[in-house]
CSV table of C-alpha atoms in Angstrom, one decimal:
chain,number,residue,atom,x,y,z
A,1,GLY,CA,0.2,-0.2,0.0
A,2,LEU,CA,2.9,2.3,1.0
A,3,LYS,CA,4.3,1.9,-2.4
A,4,ASN,CA,1.5,2.2,-4.2
A,5,ASN,CA,0.9,5.5,-2.6
A,6,THR,CA,3.3,7.2,-5.0
A,7,LYS,CA,1.5,5.9,-8.5
A,8,TYR,CA,-2.4,6.4,-6.8
A,9,ASN,CA,-1.9,9.2,-4.5
A,10,TYR,CA,-4.2,7.6,-1.6
A,11,GLU,CA,-6.2,9.9,0.5
A,12,GLU,CA,-5.3,7.6,3.5
A,13,ILE,CA,-4.2,4.4,4.6
A,14,ASN,CA,-6.1,2.0,6.9
A,15,LEU,CA,-4.5,-0.9,9.1
A,16,ASN,CA,-7.1,-3.4,9.5
A,17,CYS,CA,-6.9,-4.3,13.4
A,18,GLY,CA,-10.7,-5.7,13.3
A,19,CYS,CA,-10.7,-8.9,10.6
A,20,PRO,CA,-11.4,-11.7,12.6
A,21,SER,CA,-11.0,-14.2,9.8
A,22,PRO,CA,-8.7,-17.2,10.4
A,23,ARG,CA,-7.2,-16.8,6.9
A,24,VAL,CA,-6.1,-13.1,8.4
A,25,SER,CA,-5.8,-13.4,12.3
A,26,GLY,CA,-5.0,-17.2,12.4
A,27,ARG,CA,-1.9,-16.9,10.3
A,28,GLY,CA,0.4,-14.8,12.6
A,29,CYS,CA,0.0,-11.1,13.9
A,30,PHE,CA,-2.6,-9.7,11.4
A,31,GLY,CA,-6.1,-8.5,11.6
A,32,ALA,CA,-8.2,-8.7,15.2
A,33,VAL,CA,-5.5,-10.5,16.9
A,34,LEU,CA,-3.5,-7.1,16.7
A,35,MET,CA,-5.5,-5.6,19.1
A,36,LYS,CA,-4.0,-7.8,21.7
A,37,THR,CA,-0.5,-5.8,21.1
A,38,PRO,CA,-1.4,-2.1,21.0
A,39,ASP,CA,2.7,-1.3,21.3
A,40,THR,CA,2.9,-3.5,17.9
A,41,VAL,CA,0.5,-1.6,16.4
A,42,ALA,CA,1.8,1.5,17.3
A,43,GLU,CA,5.0,0.6,16.1
A,44,ILE,CA,3.4,-0.3,12.6
A,45,THR,CA,1.6,2.9,12.2
A,46,GLN,CA,4.5,5.0,13.4
A,47,SER,CA,6.9,3.2,10.7
A,48,MET,CA,4.0,3.5,8.1
A,49,LEU,CA,3.5,7.4,8.7
A,50,LEU,CA,7.5,7.7,8.6
A,51,ALA,CA,8.0,6.0,5.6
A,52,LEU,CA,4.9,8.3,3.9
A,53,GLN,CA,6.7,11.2,5.3
A,54,SER,CA,10.2,10.2,3.7
A,55,GLN,CA,8.5,9.9,0.4
A,56,GLY,CA,7.1,13.4,0.7
A,57,TYR,CA,3.6,12.5,1.3
A,58,SER,CA,1.0,13.5,4.4
A,59,THR,CA,-1.4,10.5,3.8
A,60,PRO,CA,-2.8,9.9,7.4
A,61,VAL,CA,-2.7,6.3,8.6
A,62,THR,CA,-6.1,5.1,10.2
A,63,VAL,CA,-6.8,2.1,11.9
A,64,LYS,CA,-10.1,0.0,11.8
A,65,CYS,CA,-10.4,-2.4,15.1
A,66,ARG,CA,-13.3,-4.0,17.2
A,67,ILE,CA,-14.5,-3.0,20.6
A,68,GLY,CA,-12.7,-5.9,22.1
A,69,VAL,CA,-11.2,-9.2,21.0
A,70,ASP,CA,-11.5,-12.6,22.6
A,71,LYS,CA,-10.9,-11.9,26.4
A,72,PHE,CA,-9.4,-8.4,25.8
A,73,ASP,CA,-12.7,-7.0,25.8
A,74,SER,CA,-13.0,-4.6,28.5
A,75,TYR,CA,-13.3,-0.6,28.3
A,76,GLU,CA,-9.8,-0.5,29.8
A,77,HIS,CA,-8.3,-2.2,27.4
A,78,LEU,CA,-9.8,-0.6,24.5
A,79,HIS,CA,-9.1,2.8,26.1
A,80,SER,CA,-5.4,1.6,26.4
A,81,PHE,CA,-5.2,0.5,22.8
A,82,ILE,CA,-6.7,3.8,21.4
A,83,SER,CA,-4.5,5.8,23.8
A,84,THR,CA,-1.3,3.9,22.9
A,85,VAL,CA,-1.8,3.9,19.1
A,86,SER,CA,-2.6,7.4,19.1
A,87,SER,CA,0.0,8.9,21.1
A,88,ARG,CA,3.0,6.6,20.1
A,89,GLY,CA,1.4,5.6,16.3
A,90,GLY,CA,0.1,8.9,15.4
A,91,VAL,CA,-3.1,7.5,14.5
A,92,VAL,CA,-5.9,10.5,14.6
A,93,HIS,CA,-8.8,8.7,13.2
A,94,PHE,CA,-10.0,5.2,14.3
A,95,ILE,CA,-12.8,3.3,12.5
A,96,ILE,CA,-14.7,1.2,15.2
A,97,HIS,CA,-16.6,-1.9,14.5
A,98,ALA,CA,-19.0,-1.8,17.9
A,99,ARG,CA,-18.7,-5.6,18.3
A,100,LYS,CA,-16.5,-7.8,19.7
A,101,ALA,CA,-14.2,-10.2,17.3
A,102,HIS,CA,-14.3,-14.0,18.5
A,103,LEU,CA,-11.2,-15.6,17.1
A,104,LYS,CA,-12.3,-19.1,18.0
A,105,GLY,CA,-15.9,-20.3,17.8
A,106,LEU,CA,-17.1,-17.8,14.9
A,107,ASN,CA,-16.6,-17.4,11.4
A,108,PRO,CA,-16.3,-14.2,9.9
A,109,ALA,CA,-20.0,-14.1,8.8
A,110,GLN,CA,-21.1,-14.8,12.5
A,111,ASN,CA,-18.7,-12.0,13.7
A,112,ARG,CA,-20.6,-9.7,11.9
A,113,SER,CA,-23.8,-10.6,13.3
A,114,VAL,CA,-23.5,-12.8,16.4
A,115,PRO,CA,-21.5,-10.7,19.0
A,116,PRO,CA,-24.0,-8.1,20.3
A,117,LEU,CA,-23.4,-4.3,19.1
A,118,ASN,CA,-22.2,-1.7,21.6
A,119,TYR,CA,-22.5,1.5,20.1
A,120,ASP,CA,-22.2,3.1,24.0
A,121,VAL,CA,-18.7,2.0,23.9
A,122,VAL,CA,-17.8,4.2,20.8
A,123,TYR,CA,-19.7,7.1,22.2
A,124,GLN,CA,-17.6,7.0,25.2
A,125,LEU,CA,-14.3,6.8,23.1
A,126,ILE,CA,-15.6,10.1,21.2
A,127,ALA,CA,-16.2,11.6,24.7
A,128,ASP,CA,-12.8,10.3,26.2
A,129,PHE,CA,-10.6,11.5,23.3
A,130,PRO,CA,-12.1,14.6,21.9
A,131,ASP,CA,-9.1,15.4,19.7
A,132,LEU,CA,-9.6,12.1,17.7
A,133,ASP,CA,-11.6,11.3,15.1
A,134,PHE,CA,-14.0,8.2,15.2
A,135,SER,CA,-16.2,6.5,12.5
A,136,LEU,CA,-18.7,4.0,13.9
A,137,ASN,CA,-18.8,0.6,12.0
A,138,GLY,CA,-21.2,-2.5,12.2
A,139,GLY,CA,-25.0,-3.1,12.1
A,140,ILE,CA,-25.9,0.4,10.5
A,141,LYS,CA,-28.3,-0.9,7.5
A,142,SER,CA,-30.2,2.6,6.5
A,143,LEU,CA,-30.0,6.3,6.1
A,144,ASP,CA,-32.4,6.9,9.2
A,145,GLU,CA,-29.9,4.8,11.1
A,146,VAL,CA,-27.0,6.7,10.1
A,147,LYS,CA,-28.9,10.2,10.7
A,148,HIS,CA,-29.7,8.7,14.2
A,149,HIS,CA,-26.0,8.2,14.9
A,150,LEU,CA,-24.8,11.4,14.0
A,151,ASN,CA,-27.2,12.7,16.5
């Protein structure tokens, strides 16, 4: 993605820390499993930003994540994840899928529907981190629902 930025001049580059697929999270340190290691995510995003800057780009790096993964599902862990990745990794925009990811026991389709949605967690992040940008993801299927969440 970073090398292609030269060719395509992307508006942003996203690190997906929310994918629960075993083909992604089950093959090393990719996808939702990254939520367990906020320091690693901060190192990755900082390296991405530095690489972009060295090429003369100011392209922002964003992170998509869940509200939790496996046993790492407390608000304190999520808060620490956001704090670490923003302060040490330079990320100012997070896309939050308002469901927990289960890396074992649910397939990717079930991970998009079985864990309950908890929009209040995202609203709390918005209140706790007023200098960061958050996009809400998960379960929104109509324009009326979009309008509801924007209010």
